Amino acid sequence: MLLIGLVLLPFLASIACAAMPNTARSATAWLSGLTALGGCVLLALAAPGVFSGEIFRISMPWFANVNFGFRMDGLAWAFALIICAIGALVVLYAHYYLSPDDPAARFFAFLMAFMGAMLGVVLADNLILLVVFWEMTSVSSFLLIGYWTHRSDARQGARMALTVTAMGGLCLLGGVILLGQITGSYSLDIVLGAGEAVHASPLYPVVLVLVLLGAFTKSAQFPFHFWLPHAMAAPTPVSAYLHSATMVKCGVFLLARLYPTLGGSDLWFYMVSGTGLFTMTFGAAVAIFQQDLKGLLAYSTISHLGLITFLFGLDSPLAVVAGLFHILNHATFKASLFMAAGIIDHETGSRDMRQLNGLWQFMPITATLAMVASASMAGVVLMNGFLSKEMFFAQAVELDSHHLIEMIVPIVATVAAALGVTYSLRLIHDVFFNGQPVGLTKTPHEPPRWLRVPVEVLVVVCIVVGVIPQWTVGPVLAAMVQGTLGMRPEYSLAIWHGVNFPLVMSVIAGTAGILFYFGLQRYINLHSVTRLPVSGKHAFDAVVGWVETLARKVVGWLPSTSLPRNLACLVATAFVAMAWPLWQNGFGSAPPRAATDVLTVPPLVGLLIWLLGVAAAIAVTINYRQRLTALVMLGAAGLAVSVTFVLFSAPDLALTQLLVEVATIALMMIVLHFLPQTSPVERGTARKLRDAGIAGVAGLGLAAVAYAVLTRPFTSIAPFYLAHALPDGGGTNVVNLILVDFRAFDTMGEVAVLGAAGLLVYALLAGFHVHFDHHDADIAEDWNPLLLRTVTRVVLPLAALVAAFLFLRGHNLPGGGFIAGLVLACAILVLRIGGGGRTILDPAHLPYQPWIAGGLVMVLATGIGSMVLGYPFLTSTFAHPVLPVIGEVPLASAALFDLGVFMIVVAATMLATISPALLPQDHDAETQA
Amino acid sequence: MTMLPDHWLVMPIMLPLLAAALLLFVERVRPAWQPFLSLAMTLVLAGLACRFVVMTHANFIGVYLLGNWAAPFGIVLVLDRLAALMLALTAVIALASLVASWRLARRGPHFHAFFQLQLAGLNGAFLTGDVFNLFVFFEVLLIASYALMLHNAGGRTLRAGLHYVVINLVSASLFLVSASLLYGVAGTLNFADLAVKLPALPAWDAGLARAAALLLLVVFAVKAALLPLGFWLPETYGSAPGPVAALFAIMTKVGIYAIFRVYFTVFGGGEGVLAGLGSPALFAVGMATIVFGAFGALATKRLIALVAYLVLISSGTLIVASTLGPVALGGALYYLVHTTLTVAALFLVAHAIAEQRGPRADRLGSGPPLPQPVLVGLLFLVTAAAAAGLPPLSGFIGKVLMLQGSGRAPLATWFWAAVLGSGLLATVALARAGGSVFWKTHGVAVGAPMPAGDRLGLAVLAVAGLLWIAGANSASQYTAATAQQLAQPQSYVDAVMRQVPVKLPARSPH
Amino acid sequence: MTEVFFASAIGVFTACGVWLMLRARTFDVALGLALFSYAVNLFIFAMGRLTFGAPAIVGQGGATATLADPLPQALVLTAIVIAFAMTALVLTLALKGRFVNRGDACDADDETRIEDSPR
């Protein structure tokens, strides 16, 4: 419960702050501060338990094998304490730091969200949850760095930080899931105990690399360090809190947390310690040459994180102790230094050390505080920094490994320490002494009381811990060690261990650092160093830029807005999809169809139809630019198709095809009236050839498949329909039976589509005015006679023929709704094209929509009727069923169904054809002006 | 004994159709009533969907013989876990889209009728157990989607709409080819019957059967916007009105659903002559889609197009995950629901932003500040984080489920790289977009505040999304069971083939 | 032999249809779609194999075994009607687009490939 509260409180505070107006500065600050202090109180309550080695737990299932739970041991407790305590100080500091026109509510909302996420990271009881909060810290850090949204460096820094840390987070996620698969669980209790299994697994190296990528990106280890200096665009409270004390510690926290599981292998040693050692030295060296105060502190943070990383890499419990201790110390002195830097920035309006000189005389108190903190950073005796640095030296000396390494490491360590002394010295000397300030916008003075209090508190901690470590930090450290290692190795926090290697190294480092600084000042003026030789930012920008250009190239190269190219893609893919398996398996050697099935067609008839169709199709293709001609040819092709249907015993098909043909051609003619009569000539033989190629293979492919199917034996469900049509369907025309009974559901959907199409055409053209301007010379001025000639010649006899054929067939079924409807529609269409009935046919006067609706209702009603009678939807009851209660009723549901179909077909066809035909049009040229 | 057929199954198709018809009448007499009738019907559908989810929870598979003809001779409706899940998802998206389109609907005729027709088409596609009937319902939902997209459309939308229509027309023709070819070799159209007959085909039919099967997958790949058939999507979705684009979030999932349905249920994951069909192709195509989507998201200069590219990423992810075993499929189904909800919400937010930025619309880069920076900013932050798969939102959960489900599958490494990499690129793209919209501002706010309809729609999606996260435990269990059911199609086949028609009374000859 | 003719017809219709589909003008694309739909209808029909002079009309004596397969015919009927609906839609879009977008080009990328691009 305590744990839930600990994590949830900040989030609640965050929501509350977000809800408040930005003017409620003190309210939000108070709320946030109290939240942080509340956290401290909760932790204090838990302290006795934690010190006695108890582990607090609470957990509930979340999804799959991932729990939503928290777990607090010594390590988590100490981190939580840092987060809450420094959090409280930062809130206080920020309240006085932010200028009145900064949106305070947003700041504190983000800050509290971060605090909650950070507590979640350290308290999570399983690795997935840890990643969850881990990524949340990245996001909140993004939002906080970009807090001053008007500054482009803030926006860029925020994006860079998010990109790098999010990448690390994703790698961590991958590693964690693999870890879970090895150990069978994500729960820390299990994972921490599964060290052997993990080391034994073949996946161990992968897991290690992925997890370390997560840790190193977050803790700004080389080569991922570069985002941290750019994160300094954030308001100083953020830098002090996220980017020195807490968030950047996530990485080293993870190293400590997973040390029992992943640590203790050579791979671990080389990767972690190597990276740490290099980062430590590199960061310290670069820090010296910074001109931006916060930049110096950023690189020094990188360096110290490197130190901690190095210690965790060594396979010795005492090194872990040293690392944990340094985490505590660094959090205190670095946070105080950042706050001091912020004060200087706040009171002088500059962070540039080329301008900031001799501030001692203006702000002695701040200066003193800063000097103490820097001394601790440099590792001066009687400061907390000294103790952990001595431990670090000791570990560097006692390291047992390859003798070459044993020789190099202590030297590198000393060098790094010396560089640390150098930049600490520069910070003090350059800012507070070394002449007079240069070109400051305002005269510096001490800050308001409360802006300095947090610094004072932290500095006091530095000293007290430095002087009497055993009684202050002792138990905390002990708890941390216990939580991390599960045991407590022998170590002493005494200040004086007598003259030993570490002490000697400290002395060397100190003197060397001092000499180096003044040497530098003498021989090269540090202020003259403008830009650094190495810059991670450039590399980062290069990579990002490269990816973006690649993306643009790829996307630009692929077709997105070109319909022809998309269609080509589609047809080609379809061809490959069919050709590939046929290439693999072949068409197979099927036995020929039984002799009875092989059909005998009068050769001459067949040949003629074939010639008609093929010739017409080719004619359309060749003459497509002469659109009217092409249209007539298309009609001929359609005619051939329908005759083919007649020939191969599909009369209904033939009729429908013929009628739809008429309607389509007529519609095309109507539309063509509004379009150019010819298509433009196309350039580019290559493209035509390509299209011809695609078309050719498509045709060949489909023909081959059709032939293959036509010539092989066949067993299908068809006999069922032939057998049951009469006895159970009450009809003889089986095709019609299938439409209105066996598969009436298809027909229902089909008429719905047809009706919708009619409505859509109407909706598209409703209230649409056509303006012909002088450019449209190619449009026939008066088109009716033309269409009258062409269409009526085709349509009238056809309509008559169809009616006659229908009549002659006279099957006993409730007629083909489609066919009847189409006949009627075509007849009206002809009437319209003949020039008559403009007004009566106008959808505005003649409501077609209700016809469609009514037809649909009727179709559905038949279905519902059968449901009422207790049968499934659309059960056809053709006969005179004897029903309970009602008795015998004459009922032909299929007839009603077909009536509905009929209505929809007529109305939809009319809407689709008449709407364009009746478009209001005017031929004035002015409309274009 | 004759048991009454369970009419529930036909309701999600019949009711919206009826509503569509009635709405056409209402539109003429009481236009103001349309939205309420439409809303009521959508709520009814939501209720039905919930009932179905409960029904199918105990692995119950409902079968409905339309026209009282036994399978495979008539058309059957089948309700299994997957269908129920999709129906529920459709209902939620529809609800959000409908309330959000309150104003849009007034700008032209027949909007609500088409909306209901759309729902009928979607539900039909999810419920039908017959390949040709699936074609019919595809056409129903497509014609409705054309109508909604072109609702009071301008020039750009008209052009994009034409592309959309023609491409779907061609793919419909290909659908007919493959469906009829399946009939030509196997002699049946019923899913279950095909599942029985296809594997048993003689060896000489293997080539044709496989060709038909692959072509069917291609057709569905067009709907799911998988490469190289998905290039049309960004332009189409990018130019559709906001609420319609939100509704379209479910449209690509229809393609995904169809692929799952035929690939697992009909092709039995590849038995007999269909052994090893499609899986490698699907994997490769899915990977390509992810990459293209991620690149597009990074390259595009418009916020709404960016969202459309995220749709591509999710399609690819779902397809790839489905080829990595049932456990990963379970994760993919969880992810499917998440991505549909999220993308729908993101479309609404993106359009709200575009409206609030006045002439700058959704172009990325410096523009005027928004009148409601806090509300819209928060909405964007949350939806974007969810879409990018950042914790603690459902995208993260879905990815974790898929990753740990894909386990040690040989190709899993690539999948991991694709999922994590695309997640990173999406994060970068969205961060940049958000930065330029909310941070890089100048001048004074020009736009109007967010209309109530949009807020309500977003609220619906938000509630659904939060439930999906909070209830992740039972949700992931349901999807896992769904994947299992899908991986073992035998129960589906048995349920369909054993369903007996209702006894008809003896007919009096006349 | 008949099969050869039938299949070849399907092939020709498909090829012509596809080629026209890939043109840059909406109306031409519509022509192509129409031709392609003929090919597809013939293809569907062919899947029930070819039967000569035996329509699927029962109840006039004679063995039902030799009758034409009715199912593909029903499918073709549905396909024809849907194709008509869609063609009407495409044509309407061509019509409206011609006046809204000043031209019935359906290929935003490739305007350049047209020499005398009419309005």
CSV table of C-alpha atoms in Angstrom, one decimal, chain A residues 429-750:
chain,number,residue,atom,x,y,z
A,429,HIS,CA,38.9,30.0,-10.5
A,430,ASP,CA,37.4,31.1,-13.8
A,431,VAL,CA,34.0,32.0,-12.5
A,432,PHE,CA,34.7,33.5,-9.1
A,433,PHE,CA,38.1,35.0,-9.6
A,434,ASN,CA,40.3,35.5,-12.7
A,435,GLY,CA,39.6,39.1,-13.3
A,436,GLN,CA,36.4,41.0,-13.8
A,437,PRO,CA,33.1,40.0,-15.5
A,438,VAL,CA,33.0,40.9,-19.2
A,439,GLY,CA,29.9,42.4,-20.9
A,440,LEU,CA,27.2,41.2,-18.5
A,441,THR,CA,23.7,42.5,-19.1
A,442,LYS,CA,23.0,43.1,-15.4
A,443,THR,CA,25.2,43.6,-12.4
A,444,PRO,CA,25.3,40.4,-10.4
A,445,HIS,CA,24.1,40.1,-6.8
A,446,GLU,CA,23.2,37.4,-4.3
A,447,PRO,CA,20.0,35.6,-5.2
A,448,PRO,CA,16.7,35.7,-3.1
A,449,ARG,CA,17.0,33.8,0.1
A,450,TRP,CA,14.9,30.8,-0.9
A,451,LEU,CA,16.7,30.2,-4.2
A,452,ARG,CA,19.9,29.5,-2.2
A,453,VAL,CA,18.4,27.3,0.6
A,454,PRO,CA,18.4,24.1,-1.5
A,455,VAL,CA,22.1,24.6,-2.3
A,456,GLU,CA,23.0,25.2,1.3
A,457,VAL,CA,21.2,22.1,2.4
A,458,LEU,CA,23.0,19.9,-0.2
A,459,VAL,CA,26.4,21.4,0.6
A,460,VAL,CA,25.9,20.8,4.3
A,461,VAL,CA,25.1,17.2,3.5
A,462,CYS,CA,28.3,17.0,1.4
A,463,ILE,CA,30.4,18.1,4.4
A,464,VAL,CA,28.6,16.2,7.1
A,465,VAL,CA,28.8,13.0,5.1
A,466,GLY,CA,32.4,13.8,4.4
A,467,VAL,CA,33.3,14.3,8.0
A,468,ILE,CA,31.2,11.7,9.8
A,469,PRO,CA,30.3,9.2,7.1
A,470,GLN,CA,29.8,6.2,9.5
A,471,TRP,CA,27.0,7.9,11.5
A,472,THR,CA,25.2,9.6,8.6
A,473,VAL,CA,25.3,7.6,5.3
A,474,GLY,CA,26.5,4.4,6.9
A,475,PRO,CA,23.1,2.6,7.4
A,476,VAL,CA,21.8,3.9,4.1
A,477,LEU,CA,24.8,2.5,2.2
A,478,ALA,CA,24.6,-0.7,4.2
A,479,ALA,CA,21.0,-1.1,3.1
A,480,MET,CA,21.8,-0.4,-0.5
A,481,VAL,CA,24.6,-2.9,-0.5
A,482,GLN,CA,22.4,-5.5,1.1
A,483,GLY,CA,19.7,-4.9,-1.5
A,484,THR,CA,22.1,-5.1,-4.4
A,485,LEU,CA,24.4,-8.0,-3.5
A,486,GLY,CA,22.1,-9.8,-1.0
A,487,MET,CA,25.1,-9.9,1.3
A,488,ARG,CA,27.3,-7.3,3.1
A,489,PRO,CA,31.1,-7.4,2.4
A,490,GLU,CA,33.6,-5.9,4.8
A,491,TYR,CA,34.2,-2.3,4.1
A,492,SER,CA,35.1,0.7,6.3
A,493,LEU,CA,33.9,4.3,5.8
A,494,ALA,CA,36.8,5.7,7.8
A,495,ILE,CA,38.4,8.8,6.4
A,496,TRP,CA,42.0,7.8,7.3
A,497,HIS,CA,43.3,4.5,6.3
A,498,GLY,CA,46.9,5.4,6.8
A,499,VAL,CA,49.3,6.1,3.9
A,500,ASN,CA,48.3,3.6,1.2
A,501,PHE,CA,48.2,3.5,-2.6
A,502,PRO,CA,44.8,5.3,-2.9
A,503,LEU,CA,46.0,8.2,-0.8
A,504,VAL,CA,49.2,8.5,-2.9
A,505,MET,CA,47.1,8.4,-6.0
A,506,SER,CA,44.9,11.1,-4.6
A,507,VAL,CA,47.8,13.3,-3.8
A,508,ILE,CA,49.3,12.8,-7.3
A,509,ALA,CA,46.0,13.5,-9.0
A,510,GLY,CA,45.4,16.6,-6.9
A,511,THR,CA,48.8,18.2,-7.6
A,512,ALA,CA,48.8,17.1,-11.2
A,513,GLY,CA,45.4,18.5,-11.8
A,514,ILE,CA,46.3,21.9,-10.2
A,515,LEU,CA,49.5,22.1,-12.2
A,516,PHE,CA,47.7,21.1,-15.4
A,517,TYR,CA,45.1,23.8,-15.0
A,518,PHE,CA,47.5,26.7,-14.4
A,519,GLY,CA,49.8,25.3,-17.2
A,520,LEU,CA,46.8,25.4,-19.5
A,521,GLN,CA,45.9,28.9,-18.5
A,522,ARG,CA,49.4,30.0,-19.1
A,523,TYR,CA,50.2,28.3,-22.4
A,524,ILE,CA,46.8,28.2,-24.1
A,525,ASN,CA,44.1,30.6,-23.0
A,526,LEU,CA,41.1,28.4,-22.3
A,527,HIS,CA,38.8,31.1,-23.3
A,528,SER,CA,40.1,30.9,-26.8
A,529,VAL,CA,38.9,27.3,-27.2
A,530,THR,CA,35.8,27.8,-29.3
A,531,ARG,CA,34.6,24.4,-30.6
A,532,LEU,CA,35.6,20.9,-29.7
A,533,PRO,CA,37.3,18.6,-32.1
A,534,VAL,CA,34.8,15.8,-31.4
A,535,SER,CA,31.1,16.3,-31.5
A,536,GLY,CA,28.5,13.5,-31.2
A,537,LYS,CA,25.8,15.9,-32.4
A,538,HIS,CA,27.3,16.1,-35.8
A,539,ALA,CA,27.4,12.3,-36.1
A,540,PHE,CA,23.8,12.1,-34.8
A,541,ASP,CA,22.5,14.7,-37.2
A,542,ALA,CA,24.3,13.0,-40.0
A,543,VAL,CA,22.7,9.7,-39.3
A,544,VAL,CA,19.2,11.1,-38.8
A,545,GLY,CA,19.6,13.2,-42.0
A,546,TRP,CA,20.8,10.2,-43.9
A,547,VAL,CA,17.8,8.1,-42.8
A,548,GLU,CA,15.4,10.9,-43.7
A,549,THR,CA,16.8,11.4,-47.2
A,550,LEU,CA,16.7,7.7,-47.7
A,551,ALA,CA,13.1,7.6,-46.6
A,552,ARG,CA,12.2,10.5,-48.9
A,553,LYS,CA,13.9,8.8,-51.8
A,554,VAL,CA,12.1,5.5,-51.3
A,555,VAL,CA,8.7,7.0,-50.7
A,556,GLY,CA,9.1,9.4,-53.6
A,557,TRP,CA,10.2,6.6,-55.9
A,558,LEU,CA,7.2,4.4,-55.2
A,559,PRO,CA,3.9,5.2,-56.8
A,560,SER,CA,1.4,6.9,-54.5
A,561,THR,CA,-0.8,9.2,-56.6
A,562,SER,CA,-0.4,7.5,-60.0
A,563,LEU,CA,-3.4,5.3,-60.7
A,564,PRO,CA,-1.9,3.6,-63.8
A,565,ARG,CA,1.3,2.6,-61.9
A,566,ASN,CA,-0.7,1.4,-58.9
A,567,LEU,CA,-2.9,-0.7,-61.3
A,568,ALA,CA,0.2,-2.0,-63.0
A,569,CYS,CA,1.6,-3.1,-59.6
A,570,LEU,CA,-1.7,-4.8,-58.8
A,571,VAL,CA,-2.0,-6.7,-62.0
A,572,ALA,CA,1.6,-7.7,-62.0
A,573,THR,CA,1.4,-8.9,-58.4
A,574,ALA,CA,-1.7,-10.9,-59.2
A,575,PHE,CA,0.0,-12.5,-62.2
A,576,VAL,CA,3.0,-13.5,-60.1
A,577,ALA,CA,0.8,-14.8,-57.3
A,578,MET,CA,-0.9,-17.2,-59.9
A,579,ALA,CA,2.2,-17.9,-62.0
A,580,TRP,CA,4.5,-18.8,-59.1
A,581,PRO,CA,2.6,-21.9,-57.8
A,582,LEU,CA,1.7,-23.0,-61.4
A,583,TRP,CA,5.4,-22.7,-62.2
A,584,GLN,CA,6.2,-24.9,-59.2
A,585,ASN,CA,3.4,-27.5,-59.5
A,586,GLY,CA,2.6,-27.2,-63.1
A,587,PHE,CA,-1.0,-27.5,-64.4
A,588,GLY,CA,-0.9,-31.2,-63.5
A,589,SER,CA,-1.8,-34.0,-65.8
A,590,ALA,CA,-5.5,-34.3,-65.2
A,591,PRO,CA,-7.3,-37.1,-67.1
A,592,PRO,CA,-9.5,-35.8,-69.9
A,593,ARG,CA,-13.2,-35.2,-69.2
A,594,ALA,CA,-15.6,-38.1,-69.7
A,595,ALA,CA,-16.8,-38.5,-73.3
A,596,THR,CA,-20.4,-37.7,-72.4
A,597,ASP,CA,-19.3,-34.3,-71.1
A,598,VAL,CA,-17.3,-33.2,-74.1
A,599,LEU,CA,-19.6,-30.9,-76.0
A,600,THR,CA,-20.2,-30.5,-79.7
A,601,VAL,CA,-20.7,-26.9,-80.9
A,602,PRO,CA,-21.7,-26.1,-84.6
A,603,PRO,CA,-18.2,-25.0,-85.6
A,604,LEU,CA,-19.3,-22.2,-87.9
A,605,VAL,CA,-21.5,-20.4,-85.3
A,606,GLY,CA,-18.8,-20.7,-82.6
A,607,LEU,CA,-16.2,-19.4,-85.0
A,608,LEU,CA,-18.3,-16.4,-86.0
A,609,ILE,CA,-19.1,-15.4,-82.4
A,610,TRP,CA,-15.4,-15.8,-81.5
A,611,LEU,CA,-14.4,-13.6,-84.4
A,612,LEU,CA,-17.0,-10.9,-83.5
A,613,GLY,CA,-15.9,-10.8,-79.9
A,614,VAL,CA,-12.2,-10.8,-80.4
A,615,ALA,CA,-12.3,-8.4,-83.3
A,616,ALA,CA,-14.5,-6.0,-81.3
A,617,ALA,CA,-12.2,-6.1,-78.3
A,618,ILE,CA,-9.2,-5.4,-80.4
A,619,ALA,CA,-11.0,-2.6,-82.2
A,620,VAL,CA,-11.9,-1.0,-78.9
A,621,THR,CA,-8.2,-1.1,-77.9
A,622,ILE,CA,-7.0,0.3,-81.1
A,623,ASN,CA,-9.5,3.0,-81.5
A,624,TYR,CA,-9.8,4.0,-77.8
A,625,ARG,CA,-8.9,7.5,-78.6
A,626,GLN,CA,-12.0,7.9,-80.8
A,627,ARG,CA,-14.2,7.5,-77.8
A,628,LEU,CA,-17.6,7.2,-79.6
A,629,THR,CA,-16.3,4.6,-82.0
A,630,ALA,CA,-14.7,2.7,-79.2
A,631,LEU,CA,-18.0,2.7,-77.4
A,632,VAL,CA,-19.9,1.2,-80.3
A,633,MET,CA,-17.2,-1.5,-80.6
A,634,LEU,CA,-17.5,-2.2,-76.9
A,635,GLY,CA,-21.2,-2.7,-77.5
A,636,ALA,CA,-20.4,-5.3,-80.1
A,637,ALA,CA,-18.0,-7.1,-77.8
A,638,GLY,CA,-20.7,-7.2,-75.2
A,639,LEU,CA,-23.1,-8.6,-77.7
A,640,ALA,CA,-20.7,-11.3,-78.6
A,641,VAL,CA,-20.4,-12.2,-74.9
A,642,SER,CA,-24.1,-12.5,-74.4
A,643,VAL,CA,-24.6,-14.6,-77.5
A,644,THR,CA,-21.8,-16.8,-76.1
A,645,PHE,CA,-24.0,-17.3,-73.0
A,646,VAL,CA,-26.9,-18.2,-75.2
A,647,LEU,CA,-24.8,-20.7,-77.0
A,648,PHE,CA,-23.6,-22.4,-73.9
A,649,SER,CA,-27.0,-22.8,-72.3
A,650,ALA,CA,-27.2,-19.7,-70.1
A,651,PRO,CA,-30.3,-17.8,-71.3
A,652,ASP,CA,-30.8,-15.7,-68.1
A,653,LEU,CA,-27.2,-14.7,-68.3
A,654,ALA,CA,-27.5,-13.7,-71.9
A,655,LEU,CA,-30.5,-11.6,-71.2
A,656,THR,CA,-29.1,-9.8,-68.2
A,657,GLN,CA,-25.7,-9.3,-70.0
A,658,LEU,CA,-27.6,-7.8,-73.0
A,659,LEU,CA,-29.7,-5.4,-70.9
A,660,VAL,CA,-26.8,-4.3,-68.7
A,661,GLU,CA,-24.9,-3.8,-71.9
A,662,VAL,CA,-27.5,-1.4,-73.2
A,663,ALA,CA,-27.7,0.5,-70.0
A,664,THR,CA,-23.9,0.8,-69.7
A,665,ILE,CA,-23.5,2.0,-73.3
A,666,ALA,CA,-26.2,4.5,-72.9
A,667,LEU,CA,-24.8,5.8,-69.7
A,668,MET,CA,-21.3,6.0,-71.2
A,669,MET,CA,-22.8,8.0,-74.1
A,670,ILE,CA,-24.5,10.4,-71.7
A,671,VAL,CA,-21.3,10.9,-69.7
A,672,LEU,CA,-19.2,11.2,-72.9
A,673,HIS,CA,-21.3,14.2,-73.8
A,674,PHE,CA,-19.5,16.0,-70.9
A,675,LEU,CA,-16.1,14.6,-71.6
A,676,PRO,CA,-13.6,15.2,-74.4
A,677,GLN,CA,-14.6,13.2,-77.5
A,678,THR,CA,-11.0,12.0,-78.0
A,679,SER,CA,-8.2,10.9,-75.8
A,680,PRO,CA,-4.9,12.7,-76.1
A,681,VAL,CA,-1.9,11.1,-77.8
A,682,GLU,CA,0.5,9.5,-75.4
A,683,ARG,CA,4.2,9.9,-75.3
A,684,GLY,CA,6.6,7.3,-74.3
A,685,THR,CA,6.9,4.1,-76.2
A,686,ALA,CA,8.6,2.4,-73.3
A,687,ARG,CA,5.6,2.8,-71.1
A,688,LYS,CA,3.3,1.5,-73.8
A,689,LEU,CA,5.5,-1.5,-74.3
A,690,ARG,CA,5.5,-2.1,-70.5
A,691,ASP,CA,1.7,-1.9,-70.4
A,692,ALA,CA,1.5,-4.1,-73.4
A,693,GLY,CA,3.8,-6.6,-71.7
A,694,ILE,CA,1.7,-6.7,-68.5
A,695,ALA,CA,-1.5,-6.9,-70.5
A,696,GLY,CA,-0.1,-9.7,-72.6
A,697,VAL,CA,1.1,-11.9,-69.8
A,698,ALA,CA,-2.1,-11.3,-67.9
A,699,GLY,CA,-4.2,-12.4,-70.9
A,700,LEU,CA,-2.1,-15.4,-71.6
A,701,GLY,CA,-2.1,-16.4,-67.9
A,702,LEU,CA,-5.9,-16.2,-67.5
A,703,ALA,CA,-6.4,-18.0,-70.8
A,704,ALA,CA,-4.1,-20.8,-69.8
A,705,VAL,CA,-5.8,-21.2,-66.4
A,706,ALA,CA,-9.3,-21.2,-68.1
A,707,TYR,CA,-8.2,-23.8,-70.6
A,708,ALA,CA,-6.7,-26.0,-67.9
A,709,VAL,CA,-9.9,-25.9,-65.9
A,710,LEU,CA,-12.1,-26.4,-68.9
A,711,THR,CA,-10.4,-29.6,-69.9
A,712,ARG,CA,-10.4,-31.4,-66.6
A,713,PRO,CA,-13.1,-33.5,-64.9
A,714,PHE,CA,-15.3,-31.8,-62.3
A,715,THR,CA,-17.3,-32.8,-59.3
A,716,SER,CA,-19.2,-30.0,-57.6
A,717,ILE,CA,-22.2,-29.3,-55.4
A,718,ALA,CA,-24.3,-28.4,-58.5
A,719,PRO,CA,-26.2,-31.7,-58.7
A,720,PHE,CA,-27.8,-30.8,-55.3
A,721,TYR,CA,-29.4,-27.7,-56.9
A,722,LEU,CA,-30.6,-29.6,-59.9
A,723,ALA,CA,-32.0,-32.3,-57.7
A,724,HIS,CA,-33.7,-30.1,-55.1
A,725,ALA,CA,-34.8,-27.2,-57.3
A,726,LEU,CA,-38.2,-28.7,-58.1
A,727,PRO,CA,-39.1,-30.7,-55.0
A,728,ASP,CA,-37.8,-28.2,-52.4
A,729,GLY,CA,-37.5,-25.0,-54.3
A,730,GLY,CA,-40.7,-25.2,-56.4
A,731,GLY,CA,-39.0,-24.0,-59.6
A,732,THR,CA,-37.6,-25.4,-62.7
A,733,ASN,CA,-35.2,-22.6,-63.7
A,734,VAL,CA,-32.4,-23.6,-61.3
A,735,VAL,CA,-30.3,-20.4,-62.0
A,736,ASN,CA,-33.2,-18.3,-60.9
A,737,LEU,CA,-33.8,-20.6,-58.0
A,738,ILE,CA,-30.3,-20.0,-56.8
A,739,LEU,CA,-30.7,-16.3,-57.0
A,740,VAL,CA,-34.0,-16.0,-55.1
A,741,ASP,CA,-33.8,-19.0,-52.8
A,742,PHE,CA,-30.6,-21.0,-52.4
A,743,ARG,CA,-28.3,-18.0,-52.4
A,744,ALA,CA,-30.9,-15.2,-52.0
A,745,PHE,CA,-28.6,-13.6,-49.4
A,746,ASP,CA,-26.1,-12.8,-52.2
A,747,THR,CA,-28.9,-11.2,-54.1
A,748,MET,CA,-29.9,-9.1,-51.2
A,749,GLY,CA,-26.4,-7.7,-50.9
A,750,GLU,CA,-26.2,-7.3,-54.6
